[in-house]
């Protein structure tokens, strides 16, 4: 076979199929291969018919179809399947070939694979891809990292298939070496979890505290589509709230079991944050909340055994609009905190792995195509353009003013939710993060004293330079070491 394909895609689940079709739609001849070859046949006969796609029924045929150096995108399940796929590919590859992993792989696996493949002269990239099925087909957000020598060779193709913002700026830019592309995608998913949880809590408040019916809740989200919260997750929430079950005619959302699933990327974000001592409480609370909510039966038992607070007074009809405005502020301020935490975790990677990350570029990548895409990311881009060394997103003038303007409503909702027993733990964690980050004097002097009391762990003093450590003999007042 003459090597005519510009790129090859391995793995024809829906993301792989859609990305292959996206490449083909930009006139890149695309070879496709899937271990179960019946899938190749079905794809070629249906969705790929008449398009510049080449269906391959063996890995050898696939390798032969690709122009050299080969450019291959793996779209297989993260984990062992990626290693298995690489092992089957290695015998048919040549030095200089480029292998990209487009799945949600754990960044540490990408670091390992890049090193292993480099020994055989194969250039490896971990490409974070976000946008779900639709994004894959029409324009995802792409976060490539790994062997930098490969980037210029795949850049035109990846940029061609990426989502575009502000006219024609692709949501695809080089992230950096090693596992940085997958790391950035992992942080994206951590933020995604927090964003979704905060929206779900807000929906819960509208339903369980304001007792609004679905139509009114829909109208609230519909209005928010045009405000500071404007973005994909608010859009789909507004759409979800319109959909009726074909059989019963009931709102489909009301029929969906409140037991959330997860595939692990949110958990990795939290584990990585704990490893580096980076506080991401809202991101982690969102993971906890999926665990708490997944245990439906335990919650049912809890609902019988654990007493609620005294029933809160309902809001009079004429006050509801004001409360909904406060809720919008509360969601917006919490969202700013979640992003501030995510960007703290990116900063931690820069320090830990020495990856020179460009936060403004990353915000731009997330501005379109991906699940967390929102107008608000344009403001984050501007914040990092103003100050690339920004210590915390909340310290930027624009965002600290937004937080200040919104905090009255934010606190009102959080306090009311606490008093009325409506669980909004991700929102509470966000307020706590804000208050903790703006407090010059924390009560942790007491933690230090306790540690020294029971374990002689020593402490620093406010009246002495940092780095000098003291121990007090707590049972013999006055005696100090
Ligand atoms: C994306 C999504 C995508 C996927 C998540 C869902 O950016 O396109 O994040 O990667 O939908 O893996 O994750 P959970 O199943 O863990 O919610």
Short mmCIF file of C-alpha atoms and ligand atoms in Angstrom, two decimals:
data_model
loop_
_atom_site.label_atom_id
_atom_site.label_comp_id
_atom_site.label_asym_id
_atom_site.label_seq_id
_atom_site.Cartn_x
_atom_site.Cartn_y
_atom_site.Cartn_z
CA UNK A 1 0.00 0.00 0.00
CA UNK A 2 1.28 3.48 -0.83
CA UNK A 3 1.62 5.57 2.28
CA UNK A 4 -1.01 8.24 1.64
CA UNK A 5 -2.47 8.98 5.07
CA UNK A 6 -1.51 12.21 6.84
CA UNK A 7 -2.59 10.87 10.20
CA UNK A 8 -3.81 7.65 11.76
CA UNK A 9 -6.35 7.14 14.51
CA UNK A 10 -6.42 3.97 16.60
CA UNK A 11 -9.58 3.23 18.55
CA UNK A 12 -13.00 3.69 17.03
CA UNK A 13 -15.18 4.37 20.03
CA UNK A 14 -17.22 7.50 19.49
CA UNK A 15 -14.41 9.97 20.36
CA UNK A 16 -11.99 8.22 17.97
CA UNK A 17 -14.55 8.06 15.19
CA UNK A 18 -15.47 11.70 15.58
CA UNK A 19 -11.87 12.90 15.66
CA UNK A 20 -11.10 10.85 12.55
CA UNK A 21 -14.08 12.45 10.80
CA UNK A 22 -12.93 15.87 11.99
CA UNK A 23 -9.44 15.33 10.46
CA UNK A 24 -11.04 14.06 7.25
CA UNK A 25 -13.34 17.08 7.09
CA UNK A 26 -10.19 19.28 6.98
CA UNK A 27 -8.94 17.22 4.06
CA UNK A 28 -6.35 15.24 5.98
CA UNK A 29 -6.35 11.70 4.69
CA UNK A 30 -6.90 9.66 7.82
CA UNK A 31 -6.14 5.98 8.38
CA UNK A 32 -8.20 4.27 11.06
CA UNK A 33 -7.69 1.02 12.92
CA UNK A 34 -9.55 -0.75 15.69
CA UNK A 35 -8.61 -4.04 17.38
CA UNK A 36 -12.10 -5.39 16.75
CA UNK A 37 -12.04 -4.99 13.00
CA UNK A 38 -15.81 -5.27 12.60
CA UNK A 39 -15.90 -1.73 13.93
CA UNK A 40 -13.59 -0.57 11.15
CA UNK A 41 -15.87 -2.19 8.57
CA UNK A 42 -18.99 -0.64 10.08
CA UNK A 43 -17.38 2.80 10.29
CA UNK A 44 -16.10 2.66 6.71
CA UNK A 45 -19.47 1.49 5.41
CA UNK A 46 -21.46 4.15 7.20
CA UNK A 47 -20.07 7.37 8.67
CA UNK A 48 -16.80 7.33 6.69
CA UNK A 49 -18.34 6.56 3.32
CA UNK A 50 -17.14 8.90 0.58
CA UNK A 51 -14.66 10.70 2.87
CA UNK A 52 -10.83 10.66 2.81
CA UNK A 53 -10.55 7.86 5.33
CA UNK A 54 -8.69 4.56 4.96
CA UNK A 55 -9.98 1.61 6.96
CA UNK A 56 -7.19 -0.75 8.07
CA UNK A 57 -7.77 -4.30 9.21
CA UNK A 58 -4.35 -4.97 10.77
CA UNK A 59 -1.75 -2.91 12.56
CA UNK A 60 0.72 -3.64 9.71
CA UNK A 61 -1.72 -2.34 7.13
CA UNK A 62 -2.29 0.74 9.30
CA UNK A 63 1.46 1.43 9.60
CA UNK A 64 1.93 0.97 5.86
CA UNK A 65 -0.83 3.45 5.06
CA UNK A 66 0.82 6.33 6.93
CA UNK A 67 3.23 8.88 5.44
CA UNK A 68 6.62 9.04 7.23
CA UNK A 69 7.28 10.09 9.88
CA UNK A 70 4.02 8.53 10.98
CA UNK A 71 1.61 10.57 13.05
CA UNK A 72 -0.70 8.43 15.13
CA UNK A 73 -3.42 9.40 17.57
CA UNK A 74 -4.41 6.78 20.15
CA UNK A 75 -8.02 7.06 21.24
CA UNK A 76 -8.21 4.02 23.49
CA UNK A 77 -9.32 3.71 27.12
CA UNK A 78 -6.86 5.25 29.58
CA UNK A 79 -4.78 2.77 31.55
CA UNK A 80 -3.56 -0.66 30.49
CA UNK A 81 -5.19 -0.44 27.07
CA UNK A 82 -2.80 2.39 26.16
CA UNK A 83 0.24 0.32 27.12
CA UNK A 84 -1.12 -2.69 25.23
CA UNK A 85 -1.76 -0.55 22.16
CA UNK A 86 1.75 0.92 22.29
CA UNK A 87 3.26 -2.60 22.57
CA UNK A 88 1.38 -3.74 19.49
CA UNK A 89 2.44 -0.64 17.59
CA UNK A 90 6.14 -0.66 18.45
CA UNK A 91 7.19 -3.44 16.05
CA UNK A 92 5.72 -1.57 13.06
CA UNK A 93 7.05 1.90 13.91
CA UNK A 94 10.33 3.54 12.92
CA UNK A 95 12.49 6.10 14.72
CA UNK A 96 11.08 9.60 14.26
CA UNK A 97 7.45 8.47 14.23
CA UNK A 98 5.06 10.39 16.46
CA UNK A 99 2.55 8.75 18.78
CA UNK A 100 -0.07 10.91 20.51
CA UNK A 101 -2.29 9.71 23.32
CA UNK A 102 -5.57 11.59 23.13
CA UNK A 103 -7.27 9.81 26.05
CA UNK A 104 -7.68 10.96 29.62
CA UNK A 105 -4.41 9.35 30.71
CA UNK A 106 -2.87 10.06 34.09
CA UNK A 107 -0.01 12.48 33.49
CA UNK A 108 2.53 10.33 35.35
CA UNK A 109 1.81 7.47 32.90
CA UNK A 110 2.46 9.88 30.04
CA UNK A 111 5.82 10.86 31.56
CA UNK A 112 6.76 7.17 31.81
CA UNK A 113 5.59 6.32 28.28
CA UNK A 114 7.41 9.25 26.74
CA UNK A 115 10.67 8.10 28.32
CA UNK A 116 10.15 4.48 27.30
CA UNK A 117 9.32 5.32 23.70
CA UNK A 118 12.19 7.79 23.42
CA UNK A 119 14.51 4.78 23.81
CA UNK A 120 13.16 3.46 20.50
CA UNK A 121 13.38 6.92 18.90
CA UNK A 122 9.59 7.31 18.94
CA UNK A 123 8.33 10.77 19.79
CA UNK A 124 5.46 10.71 22.27
CA UNK A 125 2.87 13.35 23.05
CA UNK A 126 0.15 13.34 25.68
CA UNK A 127 -2.69 15.33 24.18
CA UNK A 128 -5.48 16.35 26.54
CA UNK A 129 -8.70 16.51 24.54
CA UNK A 130 -11.90 18.01 25.84
CA UNK A 131 -15.28 18.64 24.34
CA UNK A 132 -17.10 15.34 24.40
CA UNK A 133 -18.53 13.76 21.27
CA UNK A 134 -19.67 17.00 19.66
CA UNK A 135 -16.37 18.72 20.34
CA UNK A 136 -14.42 15.83 18.85
CA UNK A 137 -16.45 16.10 15.66
CA UNK A 138 -16.67 19.85 15.24
CA UNK A 139 -13.77 21.29 17.25
CA UNK A 140 -12.39 20.20 20.60
CA UNK A 141 -9.99 21.97 22.92
CA UNK A 142 -6.55 20.35 22.64
CA UNK A 143 -3.76 20.39 25.22
CA UNK A 144 -0.63 18.81 23.70
CA UNK A 145 2.56 18.21 25.67
CA UNK A 146 5.57 15.90 25.48
CA UNK A 147 8.44 15.67 22.96
CA UNK A 148 8.77 19.25 21.73
CA UNK A 149 10.44 18.23 18.45
CA UNK A 150 7.17 16.62 17.36
CA UNK A 151 5.03 19.70 17.91
CA UNK A 152 5.76 21.64 14.69
CA UNK A 153 4.97 18.50 12.69
CA UNK A 154 1.54 17.92 14.20
CA UNK A 155 0.66 21.54 14.98
CA UNK A 156 -1.10 22.36 11.67
CA UNK A 157 -3.32 19.30 11.89
CA UNK A 158 -4.22 19.70 15.56
CA UNK A 159 -4.91 23.39 15.14
CA UNK A 160 -7.03 22.69 12.07
CA UNK A 161 -9.40 20.38 13.97
CA UNK A 162 -9.52 22.48 17.16
CA UNK A 163 -12.35 24.77 18.22
CA UNK A 164 -11.82 28.42 17.26
CA UNK A 165 -12.53 31.49 19.38
CA UNK A 166 -12.47 35.22 18.65
CA UNK A 167 -12.61 34.74 14.91
CA UNK A 168 -9.97 32.20 14.16
CA UNK A 169 -7.84 31.56 17.25
CA UNK A 170 -7.57 27.79 17.73
CA UNK A 171 -8.13 26.31 21.18
CA UNK A 172 -4.91 24.35 20.82
CA UNK A 173 -1.48 25.44 21.92
CA UNK A 174 1.72 23.75 22.98
CA UNK A 175 1.65 23.19 26.74
CA UNK A 176 5.15 21.94 27.51
CA UNK A 177 7.30 18.87 28.08
CA UNK A 178 6.58 15.49 29.67
CA UNK A 179 3.09 14.90 30.96
CA UNK A 180 2.15 18.59 31.02
CA UNK A 181 -0.61 18.26 28.40
CA UNK A 182 -2.35 15.55 30.35
CA UNK A 183 -1.72 17.37 33.61
CA UNK A 184 -3.50 20.45 32.26
CA UNK A 185 -6.37 18.26 31.07
CA UNK A 186 -6.54 16.70 34.53
CA UNK A 187 -6.82 20.14 36.13
CA UNK A 188 -9.49 21.01 33.55
CA UNK A 189 -11.48 18.01 34.75
CA UNK A 190 -10.97 18.96 38.41
CA UNK A 191 -12.44 22.36 37.61
CA UNK A 192 -15.18 20.65 35.56
CA UNK A 193 -16.18 18.61 38.64
CA UNK A 194 -16.32 21.77 40.78
CA UNK A 195 -18.24 23.75 38.16
CA UNK A 196 -20.81 20.96 37.79
CA UNK A 197 -21.16 20.46 41.54
CA UNK A 198 -21.66 24.19 42.14
CA UNK A 199 -24.33 24.31 39.44
CA UNK A 200 -26.03 21.23 40.91
CA UNK A 201 -26.03 22.81 44.38
CA UNK A 202 -27.54 25.96 42.94
CA UNK A 203 -30.26 23.93 41.23
CA UNK A 204 -30.81 22.17 44.58
CA UNK A 205 -31.25 25.51 46.33
CA UNK A 206 -33.80 26.67 43.77
CA UNK A 207 -35.68 23.38 44.08
CA UNK A 208 -35.42 22.65 47.82
CA UNK A 209 -35.22 26.09 49.41
CA UNK A 210 -37.17 28.32 47.04
CA UNK A 211 -39.45 25.43 46.03
CA UNK A 212 -39.50 26.56 42.40
CA UNK A 213 -40.96 24.24 39.81
CA UNK A 214 -38.88 23.04 36.86
CA UNK A 215 -40.24 25.68 34.54
CA UNK A 216 -39.19 28.50 36.85
CA UNK A 217 -35.78 26.92 37.47
CA UNK A 218 -35.36 26.64 33.71
CA UNK A 219 -36.14 30.34 33.35
CA UNK A 220 -33.47 31.19 35.94
CA UNK A 221 -30.75 29.25 34.09
CA UNK A 222 -32.02 30.61 30.80
CA UNK A 223 -31.46 34.17 32.07
CA UNK A 224 -28.01 33.28 33.42
CA UNK A 225 -26.92 32.22 29.94
CA UNK A 226 -26.57 35.90 29.15
CA UNK A 227 -24.84 37.02 32.37
CA UNK A 228 -21.38 36.56 33.90
CA UNK A 229 -21.96 32.82 34.22
CA UNK A 230 -22.46 32.39 30.46
CA UNK A 231 -20.87 29.15 29.32
CA UNK A 232 -21.44 25.62 28.11
CA UNK A 233 -22.38 24.03 31.45
CA UNK A 234 -25.04 26.69 32.11
CA UNK A 235 -26.29 26.27 28.50
CA UNK A 236 -26.72 22.52 28.83
CA UNK A 237 -28.37 22.92 32.25
CA UNK A 238 -30.94 25.25 30.71
CA UNK A 239 -31.50 22.72 27.92
CA UNK A 240 -31.72 19.73 30.29
CA UNK A 241 -34.46 21.52 32.23
CA UNK A 242 -36.67 21.52 29.12
CA UNK A 243 -36.52 17.84 28.23
CA UNK A 244 -39.53 15.62 28.91
CA UNK A 245 -39.56 11.84 29.16
CA UNK A 246 -41.26 10.44 26.08
CA UNK A 247 -43.18 7.78 27.99
CA UNK A 248 -44.50 9.64 31.02
CA UNK A 249 -44.33 13.22 29.82
CA UNK A 250 -42.53 14.09 33.09
CA UNK A 251 -39.39 16.17 33.21
CA UNK A 252 -36.63 13.67 32.39
CA UNK A 253 -34.33 15.23 35.01
CA UNK A 254 -36.84 14.32 37.72
CA UNK A 255 -36.63 10.70 36.68
CA UNK A 256 -32.83 10.47 36.71
CA UNK A 257 -31.41 8.73 39.78
CA UNK A 258 -29.32 11.09 41.90
CA UNK A 259 -26.33 8.72 42.10
CA UNK A 260 -23.45 10.30 40.15
CA UNK A 261 -20.73 8.33 38.41
CA UNK A 262 -17.09 9.22 37.89
CA UNK A 263 -14.16 7.87 35.95
CA UNK A 264 -11.35 9.09 38.20
CA UNK A 265 -9.93 12.25 36.67
CA UNK A 266 -11.41 14.47 39.41
CA UNK A 267 -9.93 12.18 42.04
CA UNK A 268 -6.47 12.39 40.40
CA UNK A 269 -6.67 16.17 40.59
CA UNK A 270 -7.32 16.01 44.31
CA UNK A 271 -4.67 13.35 44.91
CA UNK A 272 -2.13 15.43 43.01
CA UNK A 273 -3.13 18.51 44.98
CA UNK A 274 -2.63 16.65 48.27
CA UNK A 275 0.78 15.40 47.10
CA UNK A 276 1.95 18.94 46.40
CA UNK A 277 0.23 20.53 49.40
CA UNK A 278 -1.92 22.68 47.12
CA UNK A 279 -5.31 23.57 48.59
CA UNK A 280 -8.12 22.85 46.12
CA UNK A 281 -11.00 22.45 48.59
CA UNK A 282 -13.81 23.17 46.14
CA UNK A 283 -12.44 20.76 43.54
CA UNK A 284 -12.00 18.07 46.19
CA UNK A 285 -15.39 18.72 47.74
CA UNK A 286 -16.91 18.07 44.34
CA UNK A 287 -15.25 14.64 44.31
CA UNK A 288 -16.40 13.92 47.88
CA UNK A 289 -19.87 15.00 46.93
CA UNK A 290 -20.04 12.48 44.10
CA UNK A 291 -19.08 9.83 46.68
CA UNK A 292 -21.59 11.10 49.23
CA UNK A 293 -24.38 11.29 46.69
CA UNK A 294 -23.54 7.96 45.05
CA UNK A 295 -24.48 6.27 48.34
CA UNK A 296 -28.20 6.76 47.77
CA UNK A 297 -29.31 4.10 50.27
CA UNK A 298 -27.15 5.51 53.04
CA UNK A 299 -28.71 8.92 52.40
CA UNK A 300 -32.16 7.40 52.55
CA UNK A 301 -31.33 5.94 55.96
CA UNK A 302 -29.86 9.29 57.00
CA UNK A 303 -33.00 11.09 55.92
CA UNK A 304 -34.97 8.96 58.38
CA UNK A 305 -32.53 9.13 61.29
CA UNK A 306 -30.89 12.55 61.23
CA UNK A 307 -32.94 15.52 62.32
CA UNK A 308 -33.22 18.55 60.01
CA UNK A 309 -33.02 22.07 61.44
CA UNK A 310 -36.20 23.84 62.32
CA UNK A 311 -38.06 24.54 59.10
CA UNK A 312 -36.87 27.82 57.60
CA UNK A 313 -39.43 30.48 56.77
CA UNK A 314 -40.18 30.40 53.05
CA UNK A 315 -39.14 33.50 51.13
CA UNK A 316 -42.14 35.63 50.23
CA UNK A 317 -42.80 35.71 46.49
CA UNK A 318 -41.73 39.36 46.18
CA UNK A 319 -38.27 38.63 47.64
CA UNK A 320 -37.51 35.71 45.36
CA UNK A 321 -36.07 37.75 42.56
CA UNK A 322 -33.58 39.33 44.92
CA UNK A 323 -32.60 35.92 46.29
CA UNK A 324 -32.09 34.59 42.76
CA UNK A 325 -29.78 37.53 42.03
CA UNK A 326 -27.84 36.71 45.20
CA UNK A 327 -27.67 33.09 44.05
CA UNK A 328 -26.18 34.16 40.73
CA UNK A 329 -23.49 36.08 42.62
CA UNK A 330 -22.92 33.13 44.93
CA UNK A 331 -22.41 30.75 42.02
CA UNK A 332 -20.18 33.22 40.21
CA UNK A 333 -17.96 33.95 43.23
CA UNK A 334 -17.66 30.24 44.03
CA UNK A 335 -16.71 29.59 40.42
CA UNK A 336 -13.96 32.20 40.58
CA UNK A 337 -12.60 30.42 43.67
CA UNK A 338 -12.71 27.03 41.94
CA UNK A 339 -10.71 28.40 39.02
CA UNK A 340 -8.28 30.13 41.39
CA UNK A 341 -7.68 26.72 42.96
CA UNK A 342 -7.21 25.02 39.60
CA UNK A 343 -4.67 27.63 38.53
CA UNK A 344 -2.87 27.20 41.88
CA UNK A 345 -2.52 23.54 40.99
CA UNK A 346 -1.06 24.46 37.60
CA UNK A 347 1.44 26.69 39.36
CA UNK A 348 2.38 23.80 41.64
CA UNK A 349 3.22 21.70 38.56
CA UNK A 350 5.42 24.45 37.20
CA UNK A 351 7.39 24.36 40.44
CA UNK A 352 7.38 20.60 40.87
CA UNK A 353 8.21 19.51 37.34
CA UNK A 354 9.82 22.65 35.99
CA UNK A 355 7.24 22.90 33.21
CA UNK A 356 7.07 26.49 32.00
CA UNK A 357 3.29 26.86 31.82
CA UNK A 358 1.57 29.86 30.26
CA UNK A 359 -1.58 30.39 32.24
CA UNK A 360 -3.11 32.92 29.88
CA UNK A 361 -2.68 30.50 26.96
CA UNK A 362 -4.23 27.72 28.99
CA UNK A 363 -7.24 29.92 29.78
CA UNK A 364 -7.54 30.60 26.06
CA UNK A 365 -7.45 26.88 25.26
CA UNK A 366 -10.38 26.43 27.61
CA UNK A 367 -12.24 29.40 26.20
CA UNK A 368 -13.79 27.23 23.47
CA UNK A 369 -14.35 23.58 22.62
CA UNK A 370 -14.05 22.10 26.09
CA UNK A 371 -16.62 21.28 28.75
CA UNK A 372 -15.75 24.23 31.01
CA UNK A 373 -15.77 26.72 28.12
CA UNK A 374 -17.19 30.03 29.24
CA UNK A 375 -16.92 33.72 28.43
CA UNK A 376 -15.34 34.17 31.83
CA UNK A 377 -12.16 32.40 30.64
CA UNK A 378 -11.49 35.41 28.44
CA UNK A 379 -11.20 37.44 31.65
CA UNK A 380 -8.77 34.90 33.11
CA UNK A 381 -6.65 35.21 29.96
CA UNK A 382 -6.61 38.98 30.42
CA UNK A 383 -5.66 38.64 34.09
CA UNK A 384 -2.59 36.56 33.20
CA UNK A 385 -1.76 38.89 30.32
CA UNK A 386 -1.74 41.75 32.83
CA UNK A 387 0.48 39.78 35.19
CA UNK A 388 1.93 36.43 34.06
CA UNK A 389 3.30 35.91 37.58
CA UNK A 390 -0.06 36.43 39.28
CA UNK A 391 0.12 34.53 42.57
CA UNK A 392 -3.58 33.82 42.78
CA UNK A 393 -6.37 34.56 40.34
CA UNK A 394 -8.37 36.23 43.13
CA UNK A 395 -5.61 38.83 43.54
CA UNK A 396 -6.15 40.19 40.04
CA UNK A 397 -7.91 43.58 40.11
CA UNK A 398 -10.81 42.45 37.94
CA UNK A 399 -11.50 39.29 39.92
CA UNK A 400 -11.02 40.76 43.39
CA UNK A 401 -13.51 43.49 42.46
CA UNK A 402 -15.95 40.88 41.15
CA UNK A 403 -15.60 38.90 44.38
CA UNK A 404 -16.11 42.01 46.47
CA UNK A 405 -19.18 43.04 44.48
CA UNK A 406 -20.65 39.56 44.78
CA UNK A 407 -19.78 38.69 48.33
CA UNK A 408 -22.88 40.04 50.00
CA UNK A 409 -25.15 37.81 47.95
CA UNK A 410 -22.70 34.93 48.20
CA UNK A 411 -22.64 35.05 52.00
CA UNK A 412 -26.38 35.51 52.20
CA UNK A 413 -26.98 32.32 50.23
CA UNK A 414 -24.31 30.33 52.07
CA UNK A 415 -25.65 31.44 55.46
CA UNK A 416 -29.24 30.79 54.49
CA UNK A 417 -28.37 27.35 53.14
CA UNK A 418 -26.60 26.49 56.40
CA UNK A 419 -29.49 27.70 58.52
CA UNK A 420 -32.12 25.97 56.44
CA UNK A 421 -30.18 22.71 56.08
CA UNK A 422 -29.71 22.76 52.30
CA UNK A 423 -26.38 21.05 51.59
CA UNK A 424 -24.12 23.26 49.45
CA UNK A 425 -20.71 21.98 50.55
CA UNK A 426 -18.78 23.04 47.45
CA UNK A 427 -20.11 26.57 47.83
CA UNK A 428 -19.29 26.58 51.56
CA UNK A 429 -15.77 25.42 50.76
CA UNK A 430 -15.37 28.26 48.27
CA UNK A 431 -16.37 30.91 50.83
CA UNK A 432 -13.97 29.27 53.27
CA UNK A 433 -11.19 29.37 50.71
CA UNK A 434 -11.82 33.07 50.05
CA UNK A 435 -11.87 33.94 53.74
CA UNK A 436 -8.78 31.84 54.43
CA UNK A 437 -6.78 33.39 51.61
CA UNK A 438 -7.66 36.93 52.72
CA UNK A 439 -6.78 36.45 56.38
CA UNK A 440 -3.37 37.71 57.43
CA UNK A 441 -3.77 36.30 60.95
CA UNK A 442 -5.07 32.76 61.06
CA UNK A 443 -5.75 30.77 64.23
CA UNK A 444 -3.03 28.30 63.30
CA UNK A 445 -0.80 29.68 66.01
CA UNK A 446 -2.91 27.40 68.20
CA UNK A 447 -2.18 24.37 65.97
CA UNK A 448 1.52 25.07 66.33
CA UNK A 449 1.22 25.43 70.09
CA UNK A 450 -0.71 22.15 70.34
CA UNK A 451 1.84 20.32 68.19
CA UNK A 452 4.63 21.63 70.33
CA UNK A 453 2.72 20.77 73.51
CA UNK A 454 2.17 17.12 72.72
CA UNK A 455 5.05 16.36 70.41
CA UNK A 456 7.77 19.02 70.83
CA UNK A 457 7.33 19.84 67.12
CA UNK A 458 8.59 23.41 67.67
CA UNK A 459 7.19 26.69 66.33
CA UNK A 460 8.34 29.96 64.81
CA UNK A 461 7.58 33.25 66.61
CA UNK A 462 5.92 36.40 65.30
CA UNK A 463 8.53 38.52 67.06
CA UNK A 464 11.50 36.67 65.58
CA UNK A 465 12.68 36.11 61.97
CA UNK A 466 11.23 33.18 60.00
CA UNK A 467 13.30 30.04 60.11
CA UNK A 468 14.12 30.19 63.83
CA UNK A 469 12.40 27.40 65.72
CA UNK A 470 11.44 27.31 69.38
CA UNK A 471 10.17 24.76 71.80
CA UNK A 472 8.37 25.54 75.00
CA UNK A 473 8.27 23.31 78.05
CA UNK A 474 4.53 23.76 78.39
CA UNK A 475 4.30 22.11 81.80
CA UNK A 476 7.04 24.33 83.24
CA UNK A 477 5.96 27.87 82.38
CA UNK A 478 8.84 30.11 81.42
CA UNK A 479 11.29 27.38 80.48
CA UNK A 480 12.04 27.68 76.75
CA UNK A 481 14.49 25.89 74.52
C1 LIG B 1 -14.07 16.44 28.58
C2 LIG B 1 -14.61 15.59 29.69
C3 LIG B 1 -14.39 14.16 29.37
C4 LIG B 1 -15.27 13.22 30.15
C5 LIG B 1 -14.91 13.10 31.58
C6 LIG B 1 -16.07 12.75 32.44
O1 LIG B 1 -13.27 17.30 28.90
O2 LIG B 1 -14.46 16.24 27.43
O3 LIG B 1 -13.97 15.90 30.87
O4 LIG B 1 -13.03 13.93 29.51
O5 LIG B 1 -16.59 13.58 29.99
O6 LIG B 1 -13.97 12.08 31.63
O7 LIG B 1 -15.55 12.35 33.63
P1 LIG B 1 -16.35 11.64 34.74
O8 LIG B 1 -16.96 10.39 34.15
O9 LIG B 1 -15.32 11.32 35.75
O10 LIG B 1 -17.40 12.59 35.20
#
